[in-house]
PDB file of C-alpha atoms in Angstrom:
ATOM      1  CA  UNK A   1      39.395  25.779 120.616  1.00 43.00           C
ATOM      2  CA  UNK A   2      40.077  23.902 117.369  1.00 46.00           C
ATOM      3  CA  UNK A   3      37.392  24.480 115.051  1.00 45.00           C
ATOM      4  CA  UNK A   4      34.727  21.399 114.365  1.00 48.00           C
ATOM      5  CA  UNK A   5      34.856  19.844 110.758  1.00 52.00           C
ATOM      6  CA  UNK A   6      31.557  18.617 108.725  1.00 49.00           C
ATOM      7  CA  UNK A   7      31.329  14.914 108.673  1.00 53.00           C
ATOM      8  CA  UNK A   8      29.814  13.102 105.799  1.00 49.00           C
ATOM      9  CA  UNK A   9      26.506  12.587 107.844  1.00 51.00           C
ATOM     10  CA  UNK A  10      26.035  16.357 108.485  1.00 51.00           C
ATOM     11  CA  UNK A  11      26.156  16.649 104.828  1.00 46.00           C
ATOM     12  CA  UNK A  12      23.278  13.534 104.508  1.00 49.00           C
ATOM     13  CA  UNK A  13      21.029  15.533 106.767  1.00 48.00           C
ATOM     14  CA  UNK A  14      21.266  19.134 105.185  1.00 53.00           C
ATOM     15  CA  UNK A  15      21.142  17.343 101.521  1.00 48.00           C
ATOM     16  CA  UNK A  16      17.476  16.129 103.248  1.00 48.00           C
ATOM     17  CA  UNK A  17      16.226  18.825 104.424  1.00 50.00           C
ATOM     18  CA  UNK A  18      16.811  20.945 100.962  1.00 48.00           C
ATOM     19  CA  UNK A  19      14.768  18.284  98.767  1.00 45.00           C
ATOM     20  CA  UNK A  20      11.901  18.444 101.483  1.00 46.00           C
ATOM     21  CA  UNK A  21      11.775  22.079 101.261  1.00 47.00           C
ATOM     22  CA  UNK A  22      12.743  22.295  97.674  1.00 49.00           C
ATOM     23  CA  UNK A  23       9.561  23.058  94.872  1.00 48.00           C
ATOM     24  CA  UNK A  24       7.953  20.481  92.696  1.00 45.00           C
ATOM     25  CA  UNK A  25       9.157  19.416  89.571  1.00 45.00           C
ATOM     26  CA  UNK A  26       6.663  18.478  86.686  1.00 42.00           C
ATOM     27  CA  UNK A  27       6.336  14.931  86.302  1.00 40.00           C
ATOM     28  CA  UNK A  28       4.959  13.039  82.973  1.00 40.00           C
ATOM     29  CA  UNK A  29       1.780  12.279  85.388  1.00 36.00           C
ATOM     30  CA  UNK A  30       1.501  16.329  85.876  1.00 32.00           C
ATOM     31  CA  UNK A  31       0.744  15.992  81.479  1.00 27.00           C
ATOM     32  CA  UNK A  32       3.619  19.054  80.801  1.00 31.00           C
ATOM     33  CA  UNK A  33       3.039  19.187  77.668  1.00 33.00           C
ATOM     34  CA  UNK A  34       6.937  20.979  77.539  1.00 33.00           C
ATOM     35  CA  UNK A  35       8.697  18.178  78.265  1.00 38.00           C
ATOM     36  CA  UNK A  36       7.644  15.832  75.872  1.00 40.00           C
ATOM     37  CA  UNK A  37       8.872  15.993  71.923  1.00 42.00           C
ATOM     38  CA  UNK A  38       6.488  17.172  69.276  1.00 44.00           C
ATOM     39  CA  UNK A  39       6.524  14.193  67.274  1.00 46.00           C
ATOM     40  CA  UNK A  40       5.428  12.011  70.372  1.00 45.00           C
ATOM     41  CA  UNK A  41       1.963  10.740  72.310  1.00 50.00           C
ATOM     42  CA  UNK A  42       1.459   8.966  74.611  1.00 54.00           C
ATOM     43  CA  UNK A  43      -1.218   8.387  77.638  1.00 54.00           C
ATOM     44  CA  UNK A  44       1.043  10.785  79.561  1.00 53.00           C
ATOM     45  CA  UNK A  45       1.070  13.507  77.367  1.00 54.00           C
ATOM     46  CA  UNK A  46      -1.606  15.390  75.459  1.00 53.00           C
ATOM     47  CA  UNK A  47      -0.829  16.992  71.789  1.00 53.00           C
ATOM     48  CA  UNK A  48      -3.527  19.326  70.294  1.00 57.00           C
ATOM     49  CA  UNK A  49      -6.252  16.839  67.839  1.00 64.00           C
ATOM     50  CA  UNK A  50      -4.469  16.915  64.470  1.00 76.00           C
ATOM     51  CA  UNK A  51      -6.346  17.690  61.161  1.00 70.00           C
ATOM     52  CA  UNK A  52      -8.467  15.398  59.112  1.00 77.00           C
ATOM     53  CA  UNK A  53     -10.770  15.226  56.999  1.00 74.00           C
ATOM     54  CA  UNK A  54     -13.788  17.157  58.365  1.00 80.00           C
ATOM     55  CA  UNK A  55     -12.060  18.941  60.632  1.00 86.00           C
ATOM     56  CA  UNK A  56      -9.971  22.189  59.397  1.00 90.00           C
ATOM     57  CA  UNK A  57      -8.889  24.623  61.682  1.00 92.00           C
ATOM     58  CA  UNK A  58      -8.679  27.215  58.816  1.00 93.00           C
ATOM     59  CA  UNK A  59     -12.142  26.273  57.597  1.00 95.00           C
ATOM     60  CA  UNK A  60     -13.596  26.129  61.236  1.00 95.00           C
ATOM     61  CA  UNK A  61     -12.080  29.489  62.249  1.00 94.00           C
ATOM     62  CA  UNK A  62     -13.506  30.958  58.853  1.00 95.00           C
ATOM     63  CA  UNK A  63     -16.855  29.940  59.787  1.00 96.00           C
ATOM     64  CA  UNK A  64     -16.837  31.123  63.161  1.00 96.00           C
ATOM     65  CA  UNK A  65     -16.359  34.976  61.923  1.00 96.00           C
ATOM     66  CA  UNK A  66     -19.975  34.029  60.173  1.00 97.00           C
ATOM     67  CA  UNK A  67     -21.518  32.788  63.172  1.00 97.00           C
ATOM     68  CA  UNK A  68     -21.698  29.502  63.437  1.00 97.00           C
ATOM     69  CA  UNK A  69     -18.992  27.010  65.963  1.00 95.00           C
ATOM     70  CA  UNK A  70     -18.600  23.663  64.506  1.00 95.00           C
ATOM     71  CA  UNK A  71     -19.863  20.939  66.843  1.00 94.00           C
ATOM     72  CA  UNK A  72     -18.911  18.070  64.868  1.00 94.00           C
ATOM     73  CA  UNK A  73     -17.592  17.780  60.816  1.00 95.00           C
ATOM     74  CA  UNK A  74     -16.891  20.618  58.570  1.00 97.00           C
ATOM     75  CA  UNK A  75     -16.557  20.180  55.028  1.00 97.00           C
ATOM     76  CA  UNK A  76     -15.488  22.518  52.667  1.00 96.00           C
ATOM     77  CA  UNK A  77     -16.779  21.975  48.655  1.00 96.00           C
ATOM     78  CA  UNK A  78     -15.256  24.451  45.629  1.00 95.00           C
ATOM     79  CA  UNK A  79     -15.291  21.768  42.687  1.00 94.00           C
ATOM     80  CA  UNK A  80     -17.488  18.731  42.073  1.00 92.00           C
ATOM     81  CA  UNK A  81     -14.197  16.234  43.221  1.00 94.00           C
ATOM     82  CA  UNK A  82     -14.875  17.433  46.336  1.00 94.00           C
ATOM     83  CA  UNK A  83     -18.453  16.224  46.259  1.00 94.00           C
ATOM     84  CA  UNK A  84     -16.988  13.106  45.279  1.00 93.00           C
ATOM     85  CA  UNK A  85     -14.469  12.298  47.856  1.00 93.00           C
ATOM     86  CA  UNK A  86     -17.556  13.047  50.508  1.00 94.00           C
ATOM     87  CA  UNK A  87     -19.690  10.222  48.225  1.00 94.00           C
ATOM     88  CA  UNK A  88     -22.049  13.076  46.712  1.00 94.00           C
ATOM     89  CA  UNK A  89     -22.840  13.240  43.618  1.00 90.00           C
ATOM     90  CA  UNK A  90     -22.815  16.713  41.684  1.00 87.00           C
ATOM     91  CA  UNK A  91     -26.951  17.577  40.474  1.00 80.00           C
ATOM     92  CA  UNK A  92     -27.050  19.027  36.983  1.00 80.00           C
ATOM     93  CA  UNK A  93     -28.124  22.979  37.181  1.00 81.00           C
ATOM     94  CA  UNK A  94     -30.486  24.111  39.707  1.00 91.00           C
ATOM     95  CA  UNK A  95     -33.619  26.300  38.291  1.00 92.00           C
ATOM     96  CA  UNK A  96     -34.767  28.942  40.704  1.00 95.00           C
ATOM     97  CA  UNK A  97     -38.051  28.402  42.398  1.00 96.00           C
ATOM     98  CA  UNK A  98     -40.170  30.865  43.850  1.00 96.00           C
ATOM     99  CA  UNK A  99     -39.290  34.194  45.739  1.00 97.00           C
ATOM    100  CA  UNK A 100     -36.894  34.570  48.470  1.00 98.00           C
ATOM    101  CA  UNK A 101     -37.563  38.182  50.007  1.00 97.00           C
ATOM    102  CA  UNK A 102     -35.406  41.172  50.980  1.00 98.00           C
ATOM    103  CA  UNK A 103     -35.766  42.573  54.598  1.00 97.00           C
ATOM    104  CA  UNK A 104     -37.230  45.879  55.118  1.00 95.00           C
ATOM    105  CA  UNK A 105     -38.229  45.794  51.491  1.00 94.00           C
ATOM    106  CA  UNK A 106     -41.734  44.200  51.799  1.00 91.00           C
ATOM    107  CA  UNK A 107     -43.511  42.115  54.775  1.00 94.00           C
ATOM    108  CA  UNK A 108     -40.083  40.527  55.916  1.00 97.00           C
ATOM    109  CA  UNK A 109     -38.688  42.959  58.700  1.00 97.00           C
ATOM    110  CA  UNK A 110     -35.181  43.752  60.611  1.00 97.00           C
ATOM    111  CA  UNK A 111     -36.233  42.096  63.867  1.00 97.00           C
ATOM    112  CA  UNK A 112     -37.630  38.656  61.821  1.00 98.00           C
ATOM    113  CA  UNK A 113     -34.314  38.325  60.012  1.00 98.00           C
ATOM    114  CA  UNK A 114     -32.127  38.818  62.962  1.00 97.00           C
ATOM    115  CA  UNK A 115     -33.895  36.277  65.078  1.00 98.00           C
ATOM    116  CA  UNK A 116     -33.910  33.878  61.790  1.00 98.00           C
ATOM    117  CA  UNK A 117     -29.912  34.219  61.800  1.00 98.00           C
ATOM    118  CA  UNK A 118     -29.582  33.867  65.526  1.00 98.00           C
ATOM    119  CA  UNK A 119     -31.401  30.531  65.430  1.00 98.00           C
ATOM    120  CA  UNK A 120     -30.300  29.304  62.544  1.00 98.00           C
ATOM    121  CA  UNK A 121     -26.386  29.699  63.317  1.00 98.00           C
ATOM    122  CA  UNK A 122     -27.313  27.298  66.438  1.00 97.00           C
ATOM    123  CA  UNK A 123     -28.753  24.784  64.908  1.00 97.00           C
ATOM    124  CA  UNK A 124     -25.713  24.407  62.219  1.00 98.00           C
ATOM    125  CA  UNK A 125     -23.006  24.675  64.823  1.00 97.00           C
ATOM    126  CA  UNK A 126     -25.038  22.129  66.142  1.00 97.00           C
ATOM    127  CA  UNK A 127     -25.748  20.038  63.845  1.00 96.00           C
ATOM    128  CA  UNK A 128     -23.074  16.358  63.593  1.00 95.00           C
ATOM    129  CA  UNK A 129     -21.990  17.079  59.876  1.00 97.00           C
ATOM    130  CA  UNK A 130     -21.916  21.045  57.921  1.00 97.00           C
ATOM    131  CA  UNK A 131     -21.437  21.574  54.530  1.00 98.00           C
ATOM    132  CA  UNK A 132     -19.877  24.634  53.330  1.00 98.00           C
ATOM    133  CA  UNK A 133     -20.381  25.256  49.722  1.00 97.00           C
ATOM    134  CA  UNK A 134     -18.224  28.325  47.823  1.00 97.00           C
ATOM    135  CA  UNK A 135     -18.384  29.768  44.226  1.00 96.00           C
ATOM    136  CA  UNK A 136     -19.442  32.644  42.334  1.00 97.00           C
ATOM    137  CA  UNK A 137     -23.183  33.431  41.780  1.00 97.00           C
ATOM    138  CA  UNK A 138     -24.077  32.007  38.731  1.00 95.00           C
ATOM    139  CA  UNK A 139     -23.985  35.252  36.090  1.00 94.00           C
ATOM    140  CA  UNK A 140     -21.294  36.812  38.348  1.00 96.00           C
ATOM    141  CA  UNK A 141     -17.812  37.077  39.837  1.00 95.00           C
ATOM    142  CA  UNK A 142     -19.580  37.605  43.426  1.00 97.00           C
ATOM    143  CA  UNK A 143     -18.502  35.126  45.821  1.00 97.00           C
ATOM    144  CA  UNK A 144     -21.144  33.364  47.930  1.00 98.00           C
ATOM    145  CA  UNK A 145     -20.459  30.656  50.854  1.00 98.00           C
ATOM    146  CA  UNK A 146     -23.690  28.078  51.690  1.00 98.00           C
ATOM    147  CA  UNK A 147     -23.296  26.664  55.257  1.00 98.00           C
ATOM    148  CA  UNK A 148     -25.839  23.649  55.552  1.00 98.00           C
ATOM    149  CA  UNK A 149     -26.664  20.264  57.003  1.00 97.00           C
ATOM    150  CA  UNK A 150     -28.222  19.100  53.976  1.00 97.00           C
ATOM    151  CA  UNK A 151     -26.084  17.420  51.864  1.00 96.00           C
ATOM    152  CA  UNK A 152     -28.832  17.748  48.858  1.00 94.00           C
ATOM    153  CA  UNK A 153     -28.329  21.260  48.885  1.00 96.00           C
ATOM    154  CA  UNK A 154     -24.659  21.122  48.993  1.00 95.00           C
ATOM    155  CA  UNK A 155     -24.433  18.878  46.257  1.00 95.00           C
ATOM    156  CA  UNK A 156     -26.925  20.956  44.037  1.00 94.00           C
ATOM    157  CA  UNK A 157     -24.936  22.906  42.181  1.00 88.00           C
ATOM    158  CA  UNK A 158     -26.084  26.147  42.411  1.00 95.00           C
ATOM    159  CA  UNK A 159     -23.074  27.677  42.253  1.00 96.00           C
ATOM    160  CA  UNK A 160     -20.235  28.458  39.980  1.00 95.00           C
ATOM    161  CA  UNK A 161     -16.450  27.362  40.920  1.00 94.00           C
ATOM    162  CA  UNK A 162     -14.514  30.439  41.612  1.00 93.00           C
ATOM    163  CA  UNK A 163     -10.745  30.752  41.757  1.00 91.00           C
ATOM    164  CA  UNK A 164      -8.902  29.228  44.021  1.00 88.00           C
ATOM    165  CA  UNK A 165      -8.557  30.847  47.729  1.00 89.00           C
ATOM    166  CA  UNK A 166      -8.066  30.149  51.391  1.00 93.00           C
ATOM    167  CA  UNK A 167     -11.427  29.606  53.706  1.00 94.00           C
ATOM    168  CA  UNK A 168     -12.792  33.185  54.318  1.00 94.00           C
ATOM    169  CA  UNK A 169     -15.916  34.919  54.962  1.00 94.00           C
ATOM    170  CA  UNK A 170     -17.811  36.061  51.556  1.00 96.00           C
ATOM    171  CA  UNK A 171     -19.615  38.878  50.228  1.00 97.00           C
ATOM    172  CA  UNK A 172     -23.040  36.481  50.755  1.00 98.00           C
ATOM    173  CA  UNK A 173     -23.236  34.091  53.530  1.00 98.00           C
ATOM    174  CA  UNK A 174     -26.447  31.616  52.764  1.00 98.00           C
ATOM    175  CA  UNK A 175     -27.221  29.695  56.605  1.00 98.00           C
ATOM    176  CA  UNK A 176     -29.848  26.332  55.146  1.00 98.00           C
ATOM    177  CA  UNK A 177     -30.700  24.186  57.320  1.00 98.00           C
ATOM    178  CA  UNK A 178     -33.166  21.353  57.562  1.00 96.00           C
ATOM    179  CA  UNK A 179     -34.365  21.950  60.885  1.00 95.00           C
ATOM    180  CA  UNK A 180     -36.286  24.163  62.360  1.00 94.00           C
ATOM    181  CA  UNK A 181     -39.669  26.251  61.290  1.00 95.00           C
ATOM    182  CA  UNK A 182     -40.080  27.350  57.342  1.00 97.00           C
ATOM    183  CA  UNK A 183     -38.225  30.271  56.569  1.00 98.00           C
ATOM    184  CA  UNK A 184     -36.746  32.353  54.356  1.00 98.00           C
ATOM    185  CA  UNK A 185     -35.311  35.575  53.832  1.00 98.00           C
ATOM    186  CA  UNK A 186     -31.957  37.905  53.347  1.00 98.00           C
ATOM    187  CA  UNK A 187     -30.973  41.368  54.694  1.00 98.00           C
ATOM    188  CA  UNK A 188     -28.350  43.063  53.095  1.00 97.00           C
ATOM    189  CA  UNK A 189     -25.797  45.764  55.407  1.00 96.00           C
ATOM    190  CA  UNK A 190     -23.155  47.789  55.536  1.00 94.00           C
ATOM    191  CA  UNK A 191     -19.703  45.439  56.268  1.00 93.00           C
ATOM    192  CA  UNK A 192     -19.088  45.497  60.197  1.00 92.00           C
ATOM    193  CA  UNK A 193     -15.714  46.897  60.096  1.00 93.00           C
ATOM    194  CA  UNK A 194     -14.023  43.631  61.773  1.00 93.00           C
ATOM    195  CA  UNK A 195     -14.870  40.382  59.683  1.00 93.00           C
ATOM    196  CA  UNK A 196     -15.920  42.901  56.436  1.00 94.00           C
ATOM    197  CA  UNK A 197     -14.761  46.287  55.345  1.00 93.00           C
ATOM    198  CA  UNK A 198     -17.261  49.069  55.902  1.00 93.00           C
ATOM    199  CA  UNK A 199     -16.905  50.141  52.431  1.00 92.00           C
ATOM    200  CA  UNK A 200     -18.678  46.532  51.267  1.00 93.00           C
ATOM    201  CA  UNK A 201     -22.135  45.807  51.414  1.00 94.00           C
ATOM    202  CA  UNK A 202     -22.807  41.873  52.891  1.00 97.00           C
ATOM    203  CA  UNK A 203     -25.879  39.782  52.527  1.00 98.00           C
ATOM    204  CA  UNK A 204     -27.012  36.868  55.263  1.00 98.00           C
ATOM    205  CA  UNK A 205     -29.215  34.857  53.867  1.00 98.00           C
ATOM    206  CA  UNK A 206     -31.819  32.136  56.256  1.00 98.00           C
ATOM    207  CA  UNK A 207     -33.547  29.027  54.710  1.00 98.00           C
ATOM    208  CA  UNK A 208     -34.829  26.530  57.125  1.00 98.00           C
ATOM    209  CA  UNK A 209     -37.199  24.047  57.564  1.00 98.00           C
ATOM    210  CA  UNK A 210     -39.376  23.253  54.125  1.00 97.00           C
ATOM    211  CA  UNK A 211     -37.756  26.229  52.433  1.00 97.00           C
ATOM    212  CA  UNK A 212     -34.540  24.208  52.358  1.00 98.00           C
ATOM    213  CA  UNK A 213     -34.390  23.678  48.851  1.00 97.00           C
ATOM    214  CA  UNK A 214     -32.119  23.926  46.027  1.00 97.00           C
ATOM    215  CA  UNK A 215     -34.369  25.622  43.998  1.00 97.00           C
ATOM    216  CA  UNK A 216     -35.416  27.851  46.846  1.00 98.00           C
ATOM    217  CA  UNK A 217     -31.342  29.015  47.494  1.00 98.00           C
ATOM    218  CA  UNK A 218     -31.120  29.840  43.707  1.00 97.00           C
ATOM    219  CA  UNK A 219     -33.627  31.932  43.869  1.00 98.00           C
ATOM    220  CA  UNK A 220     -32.965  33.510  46.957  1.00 98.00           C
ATOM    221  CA  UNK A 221     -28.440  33.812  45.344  1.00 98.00           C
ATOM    222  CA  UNK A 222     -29.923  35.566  42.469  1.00 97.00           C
ATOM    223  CA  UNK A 223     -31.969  38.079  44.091  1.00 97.00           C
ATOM    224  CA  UNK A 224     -28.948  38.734  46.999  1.00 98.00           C
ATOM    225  CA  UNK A 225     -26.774  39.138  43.992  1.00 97.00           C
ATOM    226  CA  UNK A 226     -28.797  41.856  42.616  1.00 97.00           C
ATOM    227  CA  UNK A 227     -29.753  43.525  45.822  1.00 96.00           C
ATOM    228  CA  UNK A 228     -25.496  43.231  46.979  1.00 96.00           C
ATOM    229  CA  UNK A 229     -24.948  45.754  43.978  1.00 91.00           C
ATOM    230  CA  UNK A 230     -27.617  47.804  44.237  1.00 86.00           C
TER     231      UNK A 230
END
């Protein structure tokens, strides 16, 4: 029997049947985020929100190893321009006023400054606008970060401009916030052995509510700069 040749429309139909059988190729509506260049966006494609003022990954992910998740603007402040760019203006020097108190050395205990911190981190990551204020305690070469919704107490100038360095957890973490009941208090311990070496000791310090003062964080810097050495 001589042997029957493909035609043209036996061709058609297989062609057919593949792309109805064949898988799914990402479309622009599908958003692959592959297939579009770096440089571009458009409503089709989504690109990761860029940097800008108030928002620094670095800065942000710095922050986070202390506690506290950035909800809305982060601002970082080393040197009085940076007050300025924000439209603060730099107080003169802060005098210390009053006592800020040492956990487990006196009335303040473990279980009152650990639900302090726990609160207080919330209401910051909460909070529309943070402040994050580095230096050296005044006297010192310890390095001290102030996370805080107050931009009074950011602006005070309680500490003193360190060297320059990339956003990272410090020796003394100060949490002030505005909000919430009066309190205040530190606890110094042994580094974790993740965000801090075990061979450092850390301090946390909590000011909130009507404690929120500049005078109140000197105070409460110098006596964690003592007690850190100690």
């Amino acid at each position: 029997y001589a042997s029957k040749q493909p035609t043209t429309s036996m061709f058609a139909a297989r062609a057919a049947t593949a792309l109805r059988h064949a898988p799914r190729l990402a479309t622009p509506a599908m958003r692959s985020m592959s297939a579009a260049p770096p440089s571009m966006e458009t409503d089709e494609y989504f690109i990761f929100p860029r940097e800008r003022p108030g928002l620094d990954y670095d800065l942000n992910w710095s922050i986070n190893k202390n506690g506290v998740t950035p909800a809305g603007d982060a601002h970082r402040i080393t040197k009085k321009a940076d007050l300025k760019k924000l439209g603060l203006s730099a107080g003169g020097t802060t005098k210390p006023q009053g006592t800020v108190e040492e956990a487990g050395e006196g009335a303040l205990s473990f279980p009152e400054i650990d639900a302090a911190l726990e609160s207080v981190k919330v209401a910051l990551g909460a909070s529309s606008t943070l402040y994050v204020a580095e230096g050296d305690c005044p006297g010192t070469r310890i390095p001290c970060r102030i996370i805080t919704d107050s931009a009074a107490v950011a602006a005070a100038g309680v500490l003193e401009q360190m060297p320059k360095r990339e956003p990272t957890p410090l020796p003394i973490t100060c949490y002030v916030s505005e909000g919430g009941a009066d309190f205040k208090g530190f606890v110094v311990e042994q580094g974790d052995g993740v965000v801090y070496s075990e061979d450092d000791n850390v301090v946390s310090m909590v000011l909130t509510g009507k404690s929120a003062t500049p005078g109140a964080l000197a105070a409460g810097i110098a006596a964690a700069a003592t007690a850190i050495e100690e």
